[in-house]
Amino acid sequence: MDEIREKINTMLVSTFHELLELEEKAIITDEFKDISNNDMHIIEAIGNTSESRMTDIAKKLNITVGSLTTSMNSLVKKGYVERSRNENDRRVVNVRLLDKGMAAFEHHRKFHEDMTEALISCLTTEELNIWMKSLDALTNFFHAQKCKPSV
């Protein structure tokens, strides 16, 4: 049983690193070479809505608004994002993707769509159900870890 645990751990770690590397290569193309993979995930969190609040984006990404502000300043300078104060409550900062940001968002969305389709296309319905059950267990583990108090 220890051998199986070791193999699963190795596979998870390897898959995680390969996914990060592949995603960076696939997403950060010549068109988007001026942003990082982290920036692309901020763009994804903003989404293709008309406006998103900075606090909501930070919450989605599990980072502080201060950390998000630093990255957002760069994305605004590079023309991916526009930031504005809420008319009714000046404390609220809204952001929206500009055309360049929407193009990056669509590029990232397409990568994830292609990756998902590659997996789905090679599994039977039964295999897919088992795979989803396994990922649910892993996701539940991650959520439980986030709720544990820091030592």
Coordinates of N, CA and C in Angstrom, one line a residue:
M1 N 0.8 -1.2 0.0 CA 0.0 0.0 0.0 C 0.9 1.3 0.0
D2 N 2.0 1.2 0.7 CA 2.9 2.4 0.7 C 3.4 2.7 -0.7
E3 N 3.6 1.7 -1.5 CA 4.1 1.8 -2.9 C 3.0 2.6 -3.7
I4 N 1.8 2.3 -3.5 CA 0.7 2.9 -4.2 C 0.6 4.4 -3.8
R5 N 0.7 4.6 -2.5 CA 0.7 6.0 -2.0 C 1.8 6.8 -2.6
E6 N 3.0 6.2 -2.6 CA 4.2 6.9 -3.1 C 3.9 7.2 -4.6
K7 N 3.4 6.3 -5.4 CA 3.2 6.5 -6.8 C 2.1 7.6 -7.0
I8 N 1.1 7.6 -6.2 CA 0.0 8.6 -6.4 C 0.6 10.0 -6.1
N9 N 1.4 10.1 -5.0 CA 2.0 11.3 -4.6 C 2.9 11.8 -5.7
T10 N 3.7 11.0 -6.3 CA 4.6 11.3 -7.4 C 3.8 11.8 -8.6
M11 N 2.8 11.1 -8.9 CA 1.9 11.5 -10.0 C 1.3 12.9 -9.8
L12 N 0.8 13.1 -8.6 CA 0.2 14.4 -8.3 C 1.2 15.5 -8.4
V13 N 2.3 15.4 -7.8 CA 3.4 16.4 -7.9 C 3.8 16.6 -9.3
S14 N 4.0 15.6 -10.0 CA 4.5 15.7 -11.4 C 3.4 16.4 -12.3
T15 N 2.2 16.0 -12.1 CA 1.1 16.6 -12.9 C 1.0 18.0 -12.6
F16 N 1.1 18.4 -11.3 CA 1.0 19.8 -10.9 C 2.1 20.6 -11.6
H17 N 3.3 20.2 -11.5 CA 4.4 20.9 -12.1 C 4.3 21.0 -13.7
E18 N 3.9 19.9 -14.3 CA 3.8 19.8 -15.7 C 2.6 20.8 -16.2
L19 N 1.5 20.8 -15.4 CA 0.4 21.7 -15.8 C 0.9 23.1 -15.7
L20 N 1.6 23.5 -14.6 CA 2.0 24.9 -14.5 C 2.9 25.3 -15.7
E21 N 3.9 24.4 -16.0 CA 4.8 24.6 -17.1 C 4.1 24.7 -18.4
L22 N 3.2 23.8 -18.7 CA 2.5 23.7 -20.0 C 1.6 25.0 -20.1
E23 N 0.9 25.3 -19.0 CA 0.0 26.4 -19.0 C 0.8 27.7 -19.3
E24 N 1.9 27.9 -18.7 CA 2.7 29.1 -19.0 C 3.2 29.1 -20.4
K25 N 3.6 28.0 -21.0 CA 4.1 28.0 -22.4 C 2.9 28.3 -23.3
A26 N 1.8 27.7 -23.0 CA 0.6 27.8 -23.9 C 0.0 29.2 -23.8
I27 N 0.0 29.8 -22.6 CA -0.7 31.0 -22.4 C 0.1 32.3 -22.7
I28 N 1.4 32.2 -22.3 CA 2.2 33.4 -22.5 C 2.9 33.3 -23.9
T29 N 2.1 33.7 -24.9 CA 2.6 33.7 -26.3 C 3.2 35.1 -26.6
D30 N 3.7 35.2 -27.9 CA 4.2 36.5 -28.4 C 3.2 37.6 -28.1
E31 N 1.9 37.3 -28.3 CA 0.9 38.3 -28.2 C 0.8 38.8 -26.7
F32 N 1.0 37.9 -25.8 CA 0.9 38.2 -24.4 C 2.2 38.1 -23.6
K33 N 3.3 38.3 -24.2 CA 4.6 38.2 -23.6 C 4.9 39.2 -22.5
D34 N 4.1 40.3 -22.5 CA 4.3 41.3 -21.5 C 3.6 41.1 -20.1
I35 N 2.9 39.9 -20.0 CA 2.3 39.6 -18.7 C 2.8 38.2 -18.2
S36 N 2.6 38.0 -17.0 CA 3.0 36.7 -16.4 C 1.8 35.8 -16.3
N37 N 2.1 34.5 -15.9 CA 1.0 33.6 -15.7 C 0.1 34.0 -14.6
N38 N 0.7 34.6 -13.6 CA -0.1 35.2 -12.4 C -1.0 36.3 -12.9
D39 N -0.5 37.2 -13.8 CA -1.4 38.2 -14.4 C -2.5 37.6 -15.2
M40 N -2.2 36.5 -15.9 CA -3.3 35.9 -16.7 C -4.4 35.3 -15.8
H41 N -4.0 34.8 -14.6 CA -5.0 34.3 -13.6 C -5.8 35.5 -13.0
I42 N -5.2 36.6 -12.9 CA -6.0 37.8 -12.4 C -7.0 38.2 -13.5
I43 N -6.6 38.2 -14.7 CA -7.5 38.5 -15.9 C -8.6 37.5 -15.9
E44 N -8.3 36.2 -15.6 CA -9.3 35.2 -15.6 C -10.3 35.4 -14.4
A45 N -9.8 35.9 -13.3 CA -10.7 36.1 -12.1 C -11.6 37.4 -12.4
I46 N -11.1 38.3 -13.1 CA -11.9 39.5 -13.5 C -13.1 39.0 -14.3
G47 N -12.7 38.2 -15.3 CA -13.7 37.6 -16.1 C -14.2 38.5 -17.2
N48 N -15.2 38.1 -17.9 CA -15.7 38.9 -19.0 C -17.0 39.6 -18.6
T49 N -17.1 39.9 -17.4 CA -18.3 40.7 -16.9 C -18.0 42.2 -17.1
S50 N -19.1 43.0 -17.0 CA -18.9 44.4 -17.3 C -18.0 45.1 -16.2
E51 N -18.1 44.7 -15.0 CA -17.2 45.2 -13.9 C -17.1 44.2 -12.8
S52 N -16.0 44.1 -12.2 CA -15.7 43.3 -11.0 C -15.1 44.2 -9.9
R53 N -15.5 43.9 -8.7 CA -14.9 44.6 -7.6 C -13.5 44.0 -7.2
M54 N -12.6 44.9 -6.8 CA -11.3 44.5 -6.4 C -11.3 43.5 -5.2
T55 N -12.2 43.7 -4.3 CA -12.3 42.8 -3.1 C -12.8 41.5 -3.5
D56 N -13.7 41.4 -4.5 CA -14.2 40.1 -4.9 C -13.1 39.3 -5.7
I57 N -12.4 40.0 -6.5 CA -11.3 39.4 -7.2 C -10.2 38.8 -6.3
A58 N -9.8 39.7 -5.3 CA -8.8 39.2 -4.3 C -9.3 38.0 -3.5
K59 N -10.6 38.0 -3.2 CA -11.2 36.8 -2.5 C -11.1 35.6 -3.4
K60 N -11.5 35.7 -4.6 CA -11.4 34.6 -5.6 C -10.0 34.0 -5.7
L61 N -9.0 34.9 -5.6 CA -7.6 34.4 -5.8 C -6.9 34.1 -4.5
N62 N -7.7 34.3 -3.4 CA -7.2 34.1 -2.0 C -5.9 34.9 -1.8
I63 N -5.9 36.2 -2.1 CA -4.8 37.1 -1.9 C -5.4 38.4 -1.3
T64 N -4.5 39.2 -0.7 CA -4.9 40.5 -0.2 C -5.2 41.5 -1.3
V65 N -6.0 42.5 -0.9 CA -6.3 43.5 -1.9 C -5.0 44.3 -2.2
G66 N -4.2 44.4 -1.2 CA -2.9 45.1 -1.4 C -2.0 44.4 -2.5
S67 N -1.9 43.1 -2.4 CA -1.2 42.3 -3.4 C -1.8 42.4 -4.8
L68 N -3.1 42.4 -4.8 CA -3.9 42.5 -6.1 C -3.6 43.9 -6.7
T69 N -3.6 44.9 -5.8 CA -3.4 46.3 -6.3 C -2.0 46.4 -7.0
T70 N -1.0 45.8 -6.5 CA 0.3 45.8 -7.1 C 0.3 45.3 -8.5
S71 N -0.4 44.1 -8.7 CA -0.5 43.5 -10.0 C -1.4 44.3 -10.9
M72 N -2.5 44.8 -10.3 CA -3.4 45.5 -11.1 C -2.8 46.8 -11.7
N73 N -2.0 47.5 -10.9 CA -1.3 48.7 -11.4 C -0.5 48.3 -12.7
S74 N 0.1 47.2 -12.7 CA 0.9 46.8 -13.9 C 0.0 46.5 -15.1
L75 N -1.1 45.8 -14.8 CA -2.1 45.4 -15.9 C -2.8 46.7 -16.5
V76 N -3.0 47.7 -15.6 CA -3.6 48.9 -16.1 C -2.6 49.6 -17.0
K77 N -1.3 49.7 -16.6 CA -0.3 50.4 -17.4 C -0.1 49.7 -18.7
K78 N -0.3 48.4 -18.8 CA -0.1 47.6 -20.0 C -1.3 47.6 -20.9
G79 N -2.4 48.2 -20.4 CA -3.6 48.3 -21.3 C -4.5 47.1 -21.3
Y80 N -4.4 46.2 -20.3 CA -5.3 45.1 -20.2 C -6.6 45.3 -19.4
V81 N -6.5 46.3 -18.4 CA -7.5 46.5 -17.4 C -7.7 48.0 -17.2
E82 N -9.0 48.3 -16.9 CA -9.3 49.7 -16.6 C -9.9 49.6 -15.1
R83 N -9.5 50.6 -14.3 CA -10.0 50.7 -12.9 C -10.8 52.0 -12.8
S84 N -11.9 51.9 -11.9 CA -12.7 53.0 -11.7 C -13.3 52.9 -10.3
R85 N -13.6 54.1 -9.7 CA -14.3 54.1 -8.4 C -15.8 54.0 -8.6
N86 N -16.4 53.3 -7.7 CA -17.9 53.2 -7.7 C -18.5 54.6 -7.5
E87 N -19.5 55.0 -8.3 CA -20.1 56.3 -8.2 C -20.8 56.5 -6.8
N88 N -21.4 55.4 -6.3 CA -22.2 55.5 -5.1 C -21.4 55.4 -3.8
D89 N -20.3 54.6 -3.9 CA -19.4 54.4 -2.7 C -18.0 54.5 -3.2
R90 N -17.3 55.6 -3.0 CA -16.0 55.9 -3.5 C -14.9 54.9 -3.0
R91 N -15.2 54.2 -1.9 CA -14.3 53.2 -1.3 C -14.2 52.0 -2.2
V92 N -15.2 51.7 -3.0 CA -15.2 50.5 -3.9 C -14.5 50.8 -5.2
V93 N -13.6 49.9 -5.5 CA -12.9 50.0 -6.8 C -13.3 48.9 -7.7
N94 N -13.8 49.3 -8.9 CA -14.2 48.3 -9.9 C -13.2 48.2 -11.0
V95 N -13.1 47.1 -11.6 CA -12.2 46.9 -12.7 C -12.9 46.2 -13.8
R96 N -12.5 46.4 -15.0 CA -13.0 45.7 -16.2 C -11.9 45.5 -17.2
L97 N -12.1 44.5 -18.0 CA -11.1 44.1 -19.0 C -11.3 45.0 -20.2
L98 N -10.2 45.6 -20.7 CA -10.2 46.3 -22.0 C -10.1 45.3 -23.1
D99 N -10.1 45.7 -24.4 CA -10.0 44.8 -25.5 C -8.8 43.8 -25.4
K100 N -7.7 44.4 -25.0 CA -6.5 43.5 -24.9 C -6.7 42.5 -23.8
G101 N -7.3 42.9 -22.7 CA -7.6 42.0 -21.6 C -8.6 40.9 -22.0
M102 N -9.6 41.3 -22.8 CA -10.6 40.3 -23.2 C -9.9 39.3 -24.1
A103 N -9.0 39.7 -25.0 CA -8.3 38.8 -25.9 C -7.5 37.8 -25.0
A104 N -6.8 38.3 -24.0 CA -6.0 37.4 -23.1 C -7.0 36.5 -22.4
F105 N -8.1 37.0 -21.9 CA -9.1 36.1 -21.2 C -9.6 35.0 -22.1
E106 N -9.9 35.3 -23.4 CA -10.4 34.3 -24.3 C -9.3 33.3 -24.6
H107 N -8.1 33.8 -24.8 CA -6.9 32.9 -25.0 C -6.8 31.9 -23.9
H108 N -6.8 32.4 -22.6 CA -6.7 31.5 -21.5 C -7.9 30.5 -21.4
R109 N -9.1 31.0 -21.6 CA -10.3 30.2 -21.6 C -10.2 29.0 -22.6
K110 N -9.7 29.4 -23.8 CA -9.5 28.4 -24.9 C -8.5 27.3 -24.5
F111 N -7.4 27.7 -23.8 CA -6.4 26.7 -23.3 C -7.1 25.7 -22.4
H112 N -7.9 26.2 -21.4 CA -8.5 25.3 -20.5 C -9.6 24.5 -21.1
E113 N -10.3 25.0 -22.1 CA -11.3 24.3 -22.8 C -10.7 23.1 -23.6
D114 N -9.5 23.4 -24.3 CA -8.8 22.4 -25.0 C -8.3 21.3 -24.1
M115 N -7.8 21.7 -22.9 CA -7.2 20.7 -22.0 C -8.3 19.8 -21.5
T116 N -9.5 20.4 -21.1 CA -10.6 19.6 -20.6 C -11.1 18.7 -21.7
E117 N -11.2 19.2 -22.9 CA -11.7 18.3 -24.0 C -10.7 17.1 -24.3
A118 N -9.4 17.4 -24.2 CA -8.5 16.3 -24.4 C -8.7 15.2 -23.4
L119 N -9.0 15.6 -22.1 CA -9.2 14.5 -21.1 C -10.5 13.8 -21.3
I120 N -11.6 14.6 -21.5 CA -12.9 14.0 -21.7 C -13.0 13.0 -22.9
S121 N -12.3 13.4 -24.0 CA -12.4 12.6 -25.2 C -11.7 11.3 -25.1
C122 N -10.9 11.0 -24.1 CA -10.2 9.8 -24.1 C -10.7 8.9 -22.9
L123 N -11.8 9.3 -22.2 CA -12.3 8.5 -21.1 C -13.7 8.1 -21.4
T124 N -14.1 6.9 -21.0 CA -15.5 6.5 -21.1 C -16.3 7.2 -20.0
T125 N -17.6 7.1 -20.1 CA -18.4 7.8 -19.1 C -18.1 7.2 -17.7
E126 N -17.9 5.9 -17.5 CA -17.6 5.3 -16.2 C -16.2 5.9 -15.7
E127 N -15.2 5.9 -16.6 CA -13.9 6.4 -16.2 C -14.0 7.9 -15.8
L128 N -14.8 8.6 -16.6 CA -14.9 10.1 -16.3 C -15.6 10.3 -14.9
N129 N -16.6 9.4 -14.5 CA -17.2 9.5 -13.2 C -16.2 9.2 -12.1
I130 N -15.4 8.2 -12.3 CA -14.4 7.8 -11.3 C -13.3 9.0 -11.2
W131 N -12.9 9.5 -12.3 CA -12.0 10.6 -12.3 C -12.5 11.8 -11.6
M132 N -13.8 12.1 -11.8 CA -14.4 13.3 -11.1 C -14.6 13.0 -9.6
K133 N -14.9 11.8 -9.3 CA -15.0 11.4 -7.8 C -13.6 11.6 -7.2
S134 N -12.6 11.2 -7.9 CA -11.2 11.4 -7.3 C -10.8 12.8 -7.2
L135 N -11.2 13.6 -8.2 CA -10.9 15.1 -8.1 C -11.7 15.7 -7.0
D136 N -12.9 15.3 -6.8 CA -13.7 15.8 -5.7 C -13.1 15.6 -4.4
A137 N -12.5 14.4 -4.2 CA -11.8 14.0 -2.9 C -10.6 14.9 -2.7
L138 N -9.9 15.2 -3.8 CA -8.7 16.0 -3.7 C -9.1 17.5 -3.5
T139 N -10.2 17.9 -4.1 CA -10.7 19.3 -3.9 C -11.1 19.5 -2.4
N140 N -11.8 18.5 -1.9 CA -12.3 18.5 -0.5 C -11.1 18.6 0.5
F141 N -10.0 17.8 0.1 CA -8.8 17.9 0.9 C -8.2 19.3 0.9
F142 N -8.1 19.9 -0.3 CA -7.6 21.3 -0.4 C -8.4 22.3 0.5
H143 N -9.7 22.2 0.4 CA -10.6 23.1 1.1 C -10.4 22.9 2.6
A144 N -10.3 21.6 3.0 CA -10.1 21.3 4.5 C -8.8 21.9 4.9
Q145 N -7.7 21.9 4.1 CA -6.4 22.5 4.4 C -6.5 24.0 4.6
K146 N -7.3 24.7 3.8 CA -7.5 26.1 3.8 C -8.2 26.5 5.2
C147 N -9.0 25.6 5.7 CA -9.8 26.0 6.9 C -9.0 25.7 8.2
K148 N -7.9 24.9 8.1 CA -7.1 24.6 9.2 C -6.4 25.9 9.7
P149 N -6.4 26.0 11.1 CA -5.7 27.2 11.6 C -4.1 27.0 11.3
S150 N -3.5 28.2 11.1 CA -2.0 28.2 10.9 C -1.3 27.9 12.2
V151 N -0.2 27.2 12.1 CA 0.5 26.8 13.3 C 1.7 27.8 13.5

